[in-house]
PDB file of C-alpha atoms in Angstrom:
ATOM      1  CA  MET A   1       0.135  -0.195  -0.471  1.00 34.00           C
ATOM      2  CA  PHE A   2       1.637   3.678  -0.613  1.00 37.00           C
ATOM      3  CA  LEU A   3       0.568   5.309   2.293  1.00 45.00           C
ATOM      4  CA  LYS A   4      -0.963   8.943   1.517  1.00 45.00           C
ATOM      5  CA  LYS A   5      -2.399   9.783   5.207  1.00 50.00           C
ATOM      6  CA  THR A   6      -1.649   9.171   8.699  1.00 61.00           C
ATOM      7  CA  GLU A   7      -4.179   6.830   9.112  1.00 78.00           C
ATOM      8  CA  GLY A   8      -3.343   4.359  11.345  1.00 91.00           C
ATOM      9  CA  PHE A   9      -0.106   6.011  12.770  1.00 96.00           C
ATOM     10  CA  SER A  10       0.790   7.048  16.031  1.00 96.00           C
ATOM     11  CA  TRP A  11       4.278   8.976  17.265  1.00 97.00           C
ATOM     12  CA  MET A  12       5.894   7.370  19.286  1.00 98.00           C
ATOM     13  CA  ASN A  13       7.858  10.537  21.088  1.00 98.00           C
ATOM     14  CA  GLU A  14       6.421  13.478  18.724  1.00 97.00           C
ATOM     15  CA  PRO A  15       8.660  15.571  17.600  1.00 98.00           C
ATOM     16  CA  GLY A  16       7.864  19.755  18.193  1.00 91.00           C
ATOM     17  CA  LYS A  17       7.173  20.539  14.598  1.00 97.00           C
ATOM     18  CA  TRP A  18       5.564  17.798  11.873  1.00 98.00           C
ATOM     19  CA  GLU A  19       3.869  17.678   8.808  1.00 96.00           C
ATOM     20  CA  GLU A  20       1.499  16.019   6.340  1.00 94.00           C
ATOM     21  CA  ASN A  21       1.953  17.747   2.418  1.00 92.00           C
ATOM     22  CA  GLU A  22       0.814  16.412  -0.673  1.00 90.00           C
ATOM     23  CA  GLY A  23       2.268  12.764   0.127  1.00 91.00           C
ATOM     24  CA  LYS A  24       5.233  13.793   2.389  1.00 96.00           C
ATOM     25  CA  LEU A  25       6.194  13.769   6.054  1.00 97.00           C
ATOM     26  CA  ILE A  26       7.946  16.546   6.727  1.00 98.00           C
ATOM     27  CA  VAL A  27       9.510  16.507  10.459  1.00 98.00           C
ATOM     28  CA  ARG A  28      11.647  18.967  12.313  1.00 98.00           C
ATOM     29  CA  THR A  29      13.656  16.210  15.143  1.00 98.00           C
ATOM     30  CA  ARG A  30      13.629  17.465  18.809  1.00 98.00           C
ATOM     31  CA  SER A  31      17.309  18.307  20.157  1.00 98.00           C
ATOM     32  CA  LYS A  32      18.958  15.341  22.140  1.00 97.00           C
ATOM     33  CA  THR A  33      17.150  12.824  20.759  1.00 98.00           C
ATOM     34  CA  ASP A  34      17.801   9.451  19.874  1.00 97.00           C
ATOM     35  CA  PHE A  35      17.688   5.723  19.252  1.00 98.00           C
ATOM     36  CA  TRP A  36      20.715   3.366  21.253  1.00 97.00           C
ATOM     37  CA  ARG A  37      21.426   0.658  24.118  1.00 96.00           C
ATOM     38  CA  ARG A  38      24.641   0.609  25.732  1.00 88.00           C
ATOM     39  CA  THR A  39      26.997  -0.900  23.230  1.00 84.00           C
ATOM     40  CA  HIS A  40      30.402   1.684  23.381  1.00 81.00           C
ATOM     41  CA  TYR A  41      28.486   4.697  25.087  1.00 81.00           C
ATOM     42  CA  GLY A  42      27.417   2.733  28.202  1.00 82.00           C
ATOM     43  CA  PHE A  43      23.642   4.508  27.941  1.00 84.00           C
ATOM     44  CA  ILE A  44      20.273   3.728  26.983  1.00 94.00           C
ATOM     45  CA  ARG A  45      18.469   6.056  24.361  1.00 95.00           C
ATOM     46  CA  ASP A  46      14.512   6.104  23.675  1.00 97.00           C
ATOM     47  CA  ASN A  47      13.243   9.306  22.748  1.00 98.00           C
ATOM     48  CA  GLY A  48      14.111   9.505  19.077  1.00 98.00           C
ATOM     49  CA  HIS A  49      10.805  10.005  17.351  1.00 98.00           C
ATOM     50  CA  PHE A  50       8.538   7.301  15.069  1.00 98.00           C
ATOM     51  CA  TRP A  51       6.329   7.317  12.854  1.00 98.00           C
ATOM     52  CA  TYR A  52       4.714   3.767  13.072  1.00 97.00           C
ATOM     53  CA  ILE A  53       1.828   1.922  12.506  1.00 97.00           C
ATOM     54  CA  THR A  54       1.553  -2.205  14.009  1.00 96.00           C
ATOM     55  CA  GLN A  55       2.141  -4.695  10.841  1.00 96.00           C
ATOM     56  CA  LYS A  56       2.238  -8.520  10.821  1.00 95.00           C
ATOM     57  CA  GLY A  57       4.100 -10.850   8.740  1.00 95.00           C
ATOM     58  CA  GLU A  58       6.737 -10.798   5.791  1.00 97.00           C
ATOM     59  CA  THR A  59       6.843  -7.077   4.936  1.00 97.00           C
ATOM     60  CA  GLU A  60       9.114  -4.526   2.533  1.00 97.00           C
ATOM     61  CA  ILE A  61       9.602  -0.928   3.031  1.00 97.00           C
ATOM     62  CA  SER A  62      10.995   1.786   1.413  1.00 98.00           C
ATOM     63  CA  VAL A  63      11.407   5.859   1.277  1.00 98.00           C
ATOM     64  CA  LYS A  64      13.028   8.419   0.114  1.00 98.00           C
ATOM     65  CA  ILE A  65      14.855  10.553   2.761  1.00 98.00           C
ATOM     66  CA  SER A  66      16.068  13.894   1.926  1.00 98.00           C
ATOM     67  CA  GLY A  67      17.626  16.160   5.309  1.00 97.00           C
ATOM     68  CA  LYS A  68      19.178  18.927   6.049  1.00 97.00           C
ATOM     69  CA  TYR A  69      21.933  17.444   8.422  1.00 97.00           C
ATOM     70  CA  LYS A  70      24.244  19.459   9.271  1.00 96.00           C
ATOM     71  CA  ASP A  71      25.417  18.190  13.165  1.00 98.00           C
ATOM     72  CA  LEU A  72      26.763  14.752  14.200  1.00 97.00           C
ATOM     73  CA  TYR A  73      24.837  12.222  14.538  1.00 97.00           C
ATOM     74  CA  ASP A  74      21.623  13.665  12.804  1.00 98.00           C
ATOM     75  CA  GLN A  75      19.652  10.879  11.086  1.00 98.00           C
ATOM     76  CA  ALA A  76      16.699   9.755   9.460  1.00 98.00           C
ATOM     77  CA  GLY A  77      15.138   6.779   8.187  1.00 98.00           C
ATOM     78  CA  MET A  78      12.945   3.532   8.608  1.00 98.00           C
ATOM     79  CA  MET A  79      12.841   1.496  11.804  1.00 98.00           C
ATOM     80  CA  LEU A  80      11.234  -1.989  12.645  1.00 98.00           C
ATOM     81  CA  ARG A  81      10.852  -2.666  16.394  1.00 98.00           C
ATOM     82  CA  ILE A  82       9.092  -5.052  18.339  1.00 98.00           C
ATOM     83  CA  ASP A  83       9.801  -3.496  21.755  1.00 97.00           C
ATOM     84  CA  ASP A  84      12.301  -1.257  23.585  1.00 96.00           C
ATOM     85  CA  GLU A  85      15.565  -4.381  23.384  1.00 97.00           C
ATOM     86  CA  ASN A  86      14.178  -5.380  20.084  1.00 98.00           C
ATOM     87  CA  TRP A  87      14.354  -3.026  16.861  1.00 98.00           C
ATOM     88  CA  ILE A  88      16.373  -1.914  13.508  1.00 98.00           C
ATOM     89  CA  LYS A  89      16.873   1.475  12.646  1.00 98.00           C
ATOM     90  CA  ALA A  90      18.638   2.410   8.577  1.00 98.00           C
ATOM     91  CA  GLY A  91      18.869   5.735   6.832  1.00 98.00           C
ATOM     92  CA  ILE A  92      21.387   7.910   6.617  1.00 98.00           C
ATOM     93  CA  GLU A  93      23.399   9.243   9.129  1.00 98.00           C
ATOM     94  CA  PHE A  94      25.437  12.630   9.477  1.00 98.00           C
ATOM     95  CA  VAL A  95      29.469  11.900  10.944  1.00 97.00           C
ATOM     96  CA  GLY A  96      32.109  13.831  10.298  1.00 94.00           C
ATOM     97  CA  GLY A  97      30.544  16.374   8.074  1.00 95.00           C
ATOM     98  CA  VAL A  98      29.548  12.989   5.639  1.00 97.00           C
ATOM     99  CA  GLN A  99      26.338  11.438   5.057  1.00 97.00           C
ATOM    100  CA  GLN A 100      26.272   7.465   6.143  1.00 98.00           C
ATOM    101  CA  ALA A 101      23.968   4.941   5.153  1.00 98.00           C
ATOM    102  CA  SER A 102      23.081   3.550   8.075  1.00 98.00           C
ATOM    103  CA  ALA A 103      22.065   0.558   9.656  1.00 98.00           C
ATOM    104  CA  VAL A 104      21.827   0.203  13.687  1.00 98.00           C
ATOM    105  CA  VAL A 105      20.622  -3.258  14.890  1.00 98.00           C
ATOM    106  CA  THR A 106      19.568  -3.692  18.607  1.00 97.00           C
ATOM    107  CA  ARG A 107      18.881  -7.194  20.269  1.00 96.00           C
ATOM    108  CA  LYS A 108      19.395  -5.715  24.366  1.00 95.00           C
ATOM    109  CA  PHE A 109      22.836  -4.444  22.895  1.00 97.00           C
ATOM    110  CA  SER A 110      23.429  -1.760  19.970  1.00 97.00           C
ATOM    111  CA  ASP A 111      26.079  -2.528  17.042  1.00 96.00           C
ATOM    112  CA  TRP A 112      26.071   0.226  14.252  1.00 96.00           C
ATOM    113  CA  SER A 113      27.676   0.166  10.868  1.00 96.00           C
ATOM    114  CA  VAL A 114      27.737   2.832   7.441  1.00 97.00           C
ATOM    115  CA  ILE A 115      29.278   3.337   4.382  1.00 97.00           C
ATOM    116  CA  ALA A 116      30.198   6.633   3.654  1.00 97.00           C
ATOM    117  CA  LEU A 117      28.174   8.848   0.640  1.00 96.00           C
ATOM    118  CA  PRO A 118      31.488  11.477   0.609  1.00 84.00           C
ATOM    119  CA  ASP A 119      28.581  13.256  -2.123  1.00 92.00           C
ATOM    120  CA  ASN A 120      26.339  13.667  -0.122  1.00 96.00           C
ATOM    121  CA  PRO A 121      23.880  12.648  -1.769  1.00 97.00           C
ATOM    122  CA  ALA A 122      20.541  15.218  -1.920  1.00 97.00           C
ATOM    123  CA  SER A 123      18.090  12.254  -0.925  1.00 98.00           C
ATOM    124  CA  LEU A 124      19.106   8.703  -0.427  1.00 98.00           C
ATOM    125  CA  TRP A 125      16.861   5.637  -0.522  1.00 98.00           C
ATOM    126  CA  ILE A 126      16.248   3.217   1.628  1.00 98.00           C
ATOM    127  CA  LYS A 127      14.850  -0.683   1.070  1.00 98.00           C
ATOM    128  CA  ALA A 128      13.784  -2.656   4.083  1.00 98.00           C
ATOM    129  CA  LYS A 129      12.350  -6.511   3.576  1.00 98.00           C
ATOM    130  CA  LYS A 130      11.560  -8.176   6.663  1.00 97.00           C
ATOM    131  CA  GLY A 131      11.327 -11.207   5.902  1.00 96.00           C
ATOM    132  CA  SER A 132      10.234 -14.438   8.980  1.00 95.00           C
ATOM    133  CA  GLU A 133      13.298 -14.283  11.066  1.00 96.00           C
ATOM    134  CA  ASP A 134      15.471 -11.722   9.288  1.00 97.00           C
ATOM    135  CA  VAL A 135      15.812  -8.604   7.401  1.00 98.00           C
ATOM    136  CA  GLU A 136      17.824  -7.253   4.592  1.00 98.00           C
ATOM    137  CA  ILE A 137      18.209  -3.372   4.630  1.00 98.00           C
ATOM    138  CA  SER A 138      19.667  -1.818   0.610  1.00 98.00           C
ATOM    139  CA  TYR A 139      20.118   1.667  -0.173  1.00 98.00           C
ATOM    140  CA  SER A 140      20.143   3.459  -3.280  1.00 98.00           C
ATOM    141  CA  THR A 141      21.350   7.166  -4.036  1.00 97.00           C
ATOM    142  CA  ASP A 142      19.342   7.304  -7.322  1.00 96.00           C
ATOM    143  CA  SER A 143      16.360   5.137  -6.710  1.00 96.00           C
ATOM    144  CA  VAL A 144      17.071   2.350  -9.658  1.00 97.00           C
ATOM    145  CA  ASN A 145      20.274   0.915  -7.849  1.00 97.00           C
ATOM    146  CA  TYR A 146      20.016  -0.145  -4.665  1.00 98.00           C
ATOM    147  CA  HIS A 147      23.429  -1.719  -2.590  1.00 98.00           C
ATOM    148  CA  LEU A 148      22.961  -4.258   0.024  1.00 98.00           C
ATOM    149  CA  LEU A 149      24.134  -2.451   3.355  1.00 98.00           C
ATOM    150  CA  ARG A 150      22.905  -4.770   6.261  1.00 98.00           C
ATOM    151  CA  LEU A 151      21.391  -8.290   6.460  1.00 98.00           C
ATOM    152  CA  ALA A 152      20.739  -8.914   9.812  1.00 98.00           C
ATOM    153  CA  TYR A 153      18.844 -11.326  12.309  1.00 97.00           C
ATOM    154  CA  PHE A 154      15.142  -9.729  13.629  1.00 96.00           C
ATOM    155  CA  PRO A 155      12.987 -12.146  16.444  1.00 95.00           C
ATOM    156  CA  PRO A 156      10.395 -13.808  14.551  1.00 93.00           C
ATOM    157  CA  SER A 157       6.811 -11.932  16.154  1.00 92.00           C
ATOM    158  CA  LYS A 158       3.322 -12.015  15.417  1.00 92.00           C
ATOM    159  CA  GLU A 159       3.801  -8.267  15.074  1.00 96.00           C
ATOM    160  CA  PHE A 160       5.907  -5.724  15.102  1.00 97.00           C
ATOM    161  CA  PHE A 161       5.772  -1.877  14.472  1.00 97.00           C
ATOM    162  CA  ILE A 162       7.274  -0.896  11.664  1.00 97.00           C
ATOM    163  CA  GLY A 163       7.796   3.279   9.772  1.00 98.00           C
ATOM    164  CA  LEU A 164       9.947   6.391   9.747  1.00 98.00           C
ATOM    165  CA  MET A 165      12.223   7.325  12.382  1.00 98.00           C
ATOM    166  CA  ALA A 166      14.696  10.944  13.042  1.00 98.00           C
ATOM    167  CA  ALA A 167      16.694  11.917  15.379  1.00 98.00           C
ATOM    168  CA  SER A 168      19.398  14.186  17.176  1.00 98.00           C
ATOM    169  CA  PRO A 169      21.775  13.031  18.875  1.00 97.00           C
ATOM    170  CA  GLU A 170      24.412  16.113  19.645  1.00 96.00           C
ATOM    171  CA  GLY A 171      22.483  18.884  17.671  1.00 95.00           C
ATOM    172  CA  VAL A 172      19.667  21.615  17.850  1.00 96.00           C
ATOM    173  CA  GLY A 173      17.138  19.668  15.836  1.00 97.00           C
ATOM    174  CA  PHE A 174      17.125  19.569  11.675  1.00 98.00           C
ATOM    175  CA  ASP A 175      14.596  19.737   9.135  1.00 98.00           C
ATOM    176  CA  VAL A 176      13.998  15.982   7.062  1.00 98.00           C
ATOM    177  CA  VAL A 177      11.667  15.291   4.365  1.00 98.00           C
ATOM    178  CA  PHE A 178      10.213  11.605   3.669  1.00 98.00           C
ATOM    179  CA  GLU A 179       8.309  10.606   0.659  1.00 97.00           C
ATOM    180  CA  ASP A 180       7.488   8.073  -1.596  1.00 96.00           C
ATOM    181  CA  PHE A 181       7.072   5.745   1.304  1.00 96.00           C
ATOM    182  CA  GLN A 182       5.621   2.404   0.988  1.00 96.00           C
ATOM    183  CA  ILE A 183       4.824  -0.913   2.589  1.00 95.00           C
ATOM    184  CA  SER A 184       3.654  -4.123   1.013  1.00 94.00           C
ATOM    185  CA  ALA A 185       3.466  -7.498   1.949  1.00 92.00           C
ATOM    186  CA  ILE A 186       5.877  -9.711   0.647  1.00 90.00           C
TER     187      ILE A 186
END
């Protein structure tokens, strides 16, 4: 289904400013927001913005992301979530002045993988295919040619939450636009 309205969607940690306009979700993140559990930094943060719907079964999600990243770790993308200890976020993250295709897989502890996008593209397309107990994440800078970013275990669950996420762990907040957002059964 192509999603044009927020019907059925809810916010976990609603951002201070957001709107839906002509099929786009436009978000201004709040400062000091993130999704992370323990690894390396020793803290748990679960206060990032997550616009989600409940889903069942094998599913594909895709979205185009365009942001005005400026501060360390500014991030936007998609998220699959069972609970606060089992989730995956993937999209773009700003590190060292460079946009990174990024994936964080969390099963009690978060891990992080990135691929530098040195040309800082205007947009990034991210796609995730959730199987019975795995998630395959791919990214594209042109919406045509996709590259594998991560294949990860994801615990089987009757239901899970799926949607869009954004956060500003270190910065004051930034603007991001999500468009061409689709969820479909596979």
